[in-house]
Coordinates of C-alpha atoms in Angstrom, one line a residue:
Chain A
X122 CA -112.8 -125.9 -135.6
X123 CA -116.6 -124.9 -135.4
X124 CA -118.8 -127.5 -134.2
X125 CA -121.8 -128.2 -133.8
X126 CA -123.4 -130.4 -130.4
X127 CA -126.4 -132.7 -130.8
X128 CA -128.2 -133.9 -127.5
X129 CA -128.6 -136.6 -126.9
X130 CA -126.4 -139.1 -129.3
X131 CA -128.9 -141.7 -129.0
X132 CA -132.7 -141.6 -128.1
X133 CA -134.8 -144.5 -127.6
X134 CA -138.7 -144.2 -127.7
X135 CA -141.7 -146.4 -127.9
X136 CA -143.9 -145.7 -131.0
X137 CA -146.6 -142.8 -130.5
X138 CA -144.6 -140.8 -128.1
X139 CA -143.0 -137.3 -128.8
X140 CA -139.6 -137.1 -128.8
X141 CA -137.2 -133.6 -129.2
X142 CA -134.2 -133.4 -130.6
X143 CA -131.8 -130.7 -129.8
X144 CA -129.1 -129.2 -131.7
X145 CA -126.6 -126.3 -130.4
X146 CA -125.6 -125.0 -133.7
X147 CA -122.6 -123.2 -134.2
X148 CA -122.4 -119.5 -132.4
X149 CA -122.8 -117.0 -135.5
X150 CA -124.6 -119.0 -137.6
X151 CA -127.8 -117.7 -138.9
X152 CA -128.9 -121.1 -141.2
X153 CA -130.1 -124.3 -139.3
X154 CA -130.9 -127.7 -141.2
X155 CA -132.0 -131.2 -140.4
X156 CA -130.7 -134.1 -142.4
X157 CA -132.4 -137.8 -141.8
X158 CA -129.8 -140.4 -143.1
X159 CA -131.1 -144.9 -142.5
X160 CA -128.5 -147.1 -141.6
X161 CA -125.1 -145.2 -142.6
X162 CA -126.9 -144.3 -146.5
X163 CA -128.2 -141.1 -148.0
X164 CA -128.0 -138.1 -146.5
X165 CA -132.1 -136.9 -146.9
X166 CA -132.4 -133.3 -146.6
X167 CA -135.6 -132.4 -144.2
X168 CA -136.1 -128.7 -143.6
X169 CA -133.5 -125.5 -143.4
X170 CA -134.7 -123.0 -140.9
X171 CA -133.8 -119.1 -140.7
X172 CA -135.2 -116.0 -139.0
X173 CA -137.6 -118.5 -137.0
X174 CA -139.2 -119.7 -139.9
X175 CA -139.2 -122.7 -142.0
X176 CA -137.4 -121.5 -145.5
X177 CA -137.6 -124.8 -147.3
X178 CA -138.9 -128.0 -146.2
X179 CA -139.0 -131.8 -148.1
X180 CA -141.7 -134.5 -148.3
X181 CA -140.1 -136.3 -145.9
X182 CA -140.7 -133.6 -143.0
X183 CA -144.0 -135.3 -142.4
X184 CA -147.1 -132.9 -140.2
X185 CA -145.8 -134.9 -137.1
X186 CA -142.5 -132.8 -137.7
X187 CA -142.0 -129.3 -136.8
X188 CA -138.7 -127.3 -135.6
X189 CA -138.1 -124.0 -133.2
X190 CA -135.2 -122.4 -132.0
X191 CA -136.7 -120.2 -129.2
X192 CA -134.7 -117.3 -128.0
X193 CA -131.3 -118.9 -129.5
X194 CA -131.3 -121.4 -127.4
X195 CA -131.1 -125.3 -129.2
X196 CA -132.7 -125.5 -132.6
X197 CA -134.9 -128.4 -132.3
X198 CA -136.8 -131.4 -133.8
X199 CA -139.8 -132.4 -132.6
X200 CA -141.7 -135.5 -133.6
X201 CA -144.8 -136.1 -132.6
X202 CA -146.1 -138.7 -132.5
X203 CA -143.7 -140.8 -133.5
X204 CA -143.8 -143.5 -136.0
X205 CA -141.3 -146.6 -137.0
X206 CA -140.4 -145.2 -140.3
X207 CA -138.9 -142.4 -137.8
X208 CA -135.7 -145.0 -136.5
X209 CA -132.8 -142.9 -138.2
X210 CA -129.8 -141.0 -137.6
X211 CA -131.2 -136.9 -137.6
X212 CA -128.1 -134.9 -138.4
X213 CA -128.5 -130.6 -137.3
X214 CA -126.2 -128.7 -139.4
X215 CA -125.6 -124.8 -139.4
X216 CA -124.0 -122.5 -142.0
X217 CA -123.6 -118.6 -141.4
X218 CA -125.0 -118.1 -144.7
X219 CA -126.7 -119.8 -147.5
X220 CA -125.0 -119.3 -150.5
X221 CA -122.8 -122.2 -152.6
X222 CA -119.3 -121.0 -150.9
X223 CA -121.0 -121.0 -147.3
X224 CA -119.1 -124.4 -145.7
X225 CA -121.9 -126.5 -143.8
X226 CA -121.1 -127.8 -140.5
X227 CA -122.6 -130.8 -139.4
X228 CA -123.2 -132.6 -135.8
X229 CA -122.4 -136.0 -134.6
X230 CA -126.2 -136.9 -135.4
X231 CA -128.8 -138.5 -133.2
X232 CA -129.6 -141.7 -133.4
X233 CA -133.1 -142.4 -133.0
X234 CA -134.9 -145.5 -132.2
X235 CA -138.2 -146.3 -132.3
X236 CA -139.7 -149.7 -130.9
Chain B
X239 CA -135.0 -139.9 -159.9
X240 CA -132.7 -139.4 -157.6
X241 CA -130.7 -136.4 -158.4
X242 CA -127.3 -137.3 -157.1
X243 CA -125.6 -141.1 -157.9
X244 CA -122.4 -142.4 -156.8
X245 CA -120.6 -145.0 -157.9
X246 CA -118.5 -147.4 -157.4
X247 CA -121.1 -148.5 -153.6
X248 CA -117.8 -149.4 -152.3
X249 CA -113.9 -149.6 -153.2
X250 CA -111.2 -151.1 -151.8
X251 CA -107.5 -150.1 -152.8
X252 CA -104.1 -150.2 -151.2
X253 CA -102.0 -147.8 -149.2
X254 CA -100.2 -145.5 -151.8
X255 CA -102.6 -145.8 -154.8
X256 CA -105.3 -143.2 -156.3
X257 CA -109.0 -143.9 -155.4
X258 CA -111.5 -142.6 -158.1
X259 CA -114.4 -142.0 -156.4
X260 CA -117.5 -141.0 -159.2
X261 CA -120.4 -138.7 -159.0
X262 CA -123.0 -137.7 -161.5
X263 CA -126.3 -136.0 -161.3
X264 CA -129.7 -134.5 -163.2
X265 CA -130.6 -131.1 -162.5
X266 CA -129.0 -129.1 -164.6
X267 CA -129.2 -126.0 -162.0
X268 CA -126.6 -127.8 -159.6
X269 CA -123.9 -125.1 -159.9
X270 CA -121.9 -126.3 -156.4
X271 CA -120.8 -129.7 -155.8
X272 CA -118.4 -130.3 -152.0
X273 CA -118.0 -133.7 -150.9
X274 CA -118.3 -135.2 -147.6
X275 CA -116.2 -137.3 -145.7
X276 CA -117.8 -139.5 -143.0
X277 CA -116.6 -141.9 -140.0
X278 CA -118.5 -144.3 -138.3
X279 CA -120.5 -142.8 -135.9
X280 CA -119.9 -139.4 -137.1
X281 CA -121.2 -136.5 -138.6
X282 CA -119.9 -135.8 -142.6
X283 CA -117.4 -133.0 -143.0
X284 CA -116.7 -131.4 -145.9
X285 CA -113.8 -132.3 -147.6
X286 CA -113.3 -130.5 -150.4
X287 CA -116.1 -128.8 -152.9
X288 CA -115.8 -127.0 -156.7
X289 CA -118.0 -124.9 -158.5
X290 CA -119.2 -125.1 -161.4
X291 CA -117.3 -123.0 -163.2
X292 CA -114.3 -124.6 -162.5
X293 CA -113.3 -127.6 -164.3
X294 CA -110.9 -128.9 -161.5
X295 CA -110.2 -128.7 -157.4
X296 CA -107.1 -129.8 -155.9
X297 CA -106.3 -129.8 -152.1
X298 CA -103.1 -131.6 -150.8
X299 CA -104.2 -135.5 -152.2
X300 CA -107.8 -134.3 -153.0
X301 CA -108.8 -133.7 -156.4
X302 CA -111.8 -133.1 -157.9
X303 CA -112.5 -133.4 -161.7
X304 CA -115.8 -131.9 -163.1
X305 CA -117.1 -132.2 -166.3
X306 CA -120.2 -130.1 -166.7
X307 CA -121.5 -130.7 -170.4
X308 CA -121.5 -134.6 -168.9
X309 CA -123.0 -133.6 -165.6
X310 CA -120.1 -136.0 -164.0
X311 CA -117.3 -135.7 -161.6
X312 CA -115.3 -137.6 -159.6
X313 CA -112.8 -137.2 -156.3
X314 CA -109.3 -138.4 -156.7
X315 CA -107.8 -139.3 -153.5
X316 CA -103.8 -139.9 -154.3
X317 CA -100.9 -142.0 -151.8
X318 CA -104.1 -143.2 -150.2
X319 CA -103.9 -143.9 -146.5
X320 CA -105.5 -146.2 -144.1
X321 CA -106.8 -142.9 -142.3
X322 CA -108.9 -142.1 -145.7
X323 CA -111.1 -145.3 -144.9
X324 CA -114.4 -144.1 -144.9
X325 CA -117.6 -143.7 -146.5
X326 CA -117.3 -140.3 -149.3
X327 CA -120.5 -138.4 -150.4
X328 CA -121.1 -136.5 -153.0
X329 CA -123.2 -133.8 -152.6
X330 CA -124.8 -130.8 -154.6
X331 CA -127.0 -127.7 -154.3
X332 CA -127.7 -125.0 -156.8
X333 CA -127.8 -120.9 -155.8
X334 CA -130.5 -120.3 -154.8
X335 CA -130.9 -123.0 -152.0
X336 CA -128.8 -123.9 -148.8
X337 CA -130.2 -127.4 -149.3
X338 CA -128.1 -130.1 -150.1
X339 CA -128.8 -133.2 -152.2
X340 CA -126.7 -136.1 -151.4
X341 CA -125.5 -139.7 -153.3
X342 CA -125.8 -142.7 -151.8
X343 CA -121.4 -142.9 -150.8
X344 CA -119.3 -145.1 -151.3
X345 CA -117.4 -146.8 -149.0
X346 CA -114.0 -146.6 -149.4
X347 CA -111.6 -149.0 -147.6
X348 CA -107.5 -148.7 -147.8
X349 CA -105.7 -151.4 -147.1
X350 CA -102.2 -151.1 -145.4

C-alpha cells in the first residue's frame, strides 16, 4: 500500500544543535502532519501542514520548531536548537484530504536523541 | 484533561479468545474514532475506524462497539492470534480538523 519514508530512522545529536527531519509523504497527498510520541506512549499531535502553510499547530510545537516542504520535495522538521525534552520518536504522516473518512498514513518514525 | 483514555494499559489473553480493548473520551465534538495498530519499531496503521453515527464496525475479527450518549467504545479483536500482539490506540478527531487525538494504548499480548 501507500507509504510513507522517513529519513533518517534514527538521529543522534548533542544538545543546542539543529537537526532536520525529513519525511517523503505519500505522492498525491495534499495534508502533512507531525506526531511526537516518548518511549512507545501517546501519540502527541504537533502541527498539520497544507498549501505551504501551517493549518493547525499544538503547544508542544515549541518556537525552536518550524516545518517546509519546498518545491514537493521532503516535508520537514526542523528543530533548532535543540533541547533534551526533544529525545522522541517524530512520526510524518500524510492524508490526501482532511476530512474524518480520509485514512492517515503514517511513517516508520524517527527516532531522535538528544545527549 | 486528556481527551482520549484507554484502558485496560496492557492485556494479555490466549490464542482463540476475544480481547476487549476500551476507549472513552471528553469532547463531545469527536464525531470519528479509527484505531491504530502499532509494532515495535513501527509506525501505527489504521486498523479499523467508525463514525459517529454508527453504533458498530466490524471487519473480519475487528469489531468496534460505540456508545455515543456514554462517550465510550471499545475494539473487539475475536480468535485472537499471536500476530495481533501489539500495542492498540485509540484515536479521535472531530470535522473540522485533520488532527488526531490519541490514548495512551494498550499493550496487547496473545499467548499461543
Amino acid at each position: 500500500g501507500p507509504k510513507v519514508l522517513q529519513i533518517p530512522s534514527h538521529q543522534i545529536i548533542d544538545m543546542g544543535q539543529m537537526v532536520t527531519l525529513n519525511c517523503d509523504p505519500v505522492s498525491n497527498h495534499l495534508y502533512f502532519y507531525w506526531y511526537k510520541q516518548i518511549l512507545g506512549q501517546q501519540m502527541e499531535f504537533l502541527v498539520n501542514f497544507y498549501n505551504g502553510k501551517v493549518m493547525e499547530k499544538s503547544k508542544l510545537f515549541k518556537d525552536q520548531f518550524s516545518v517546509e516542504r519546498p518545491d514537493g520535495s521532503y516535508f520537514t522538521l526542523k528543530i533548532q536548537p535543540t533541547a533534551l525534552e526533544d529525545s522522541a520518536v517524530y512520526f510524518c504522516a500524510s492524508s490526501q484530504d482532511r476530512g474524518t473518512n480520509e485514512r492517515l498514513f503514517f511513517g516508520h518514525g524517527t527516532k531522535l536523541s538528544v545527549l | 484533561q486528556q481527551q482520549v483514555r484507554q484502558s485496560p494499559q496492557s492485556l494479555t489473553v490466549w490464542e482463540g479468545e476475544t480481547a476487549i480493548l476500551n476507549c472513552s473520551y471528553e469532547n463531545s465534538a469527536f464525531d470519528y474514532f479509527p484505531w491504530y495498530q502499532q509494532f515495535p519499531g513501527e509506525g501505527p496503521a489504521l486498523l479499523i475506524s467508525i463514525l459517529s453515527v454508527s453504533d458498530k464496525k466490524e471487519d473480519g475479527r475487528f469489531t468496534i462497539f460505540f456508545n455515543k450518549r456514554e462517550k465510550k467504545l471499545s475494539l473487539h479483536i475475536a480468535d485472537s492470534q499471536p500476530g495481533d500482539s501489539a500495542t492498540y490506540f485509540c484515536a479521535a478527531s472531530d470535522t473540522n480538523t485533520g488532527k488526531l487525538t490519541f490514548g495512551d494504548g494498550t499493550v496487547l499480548t496473545v499467548k499461543p
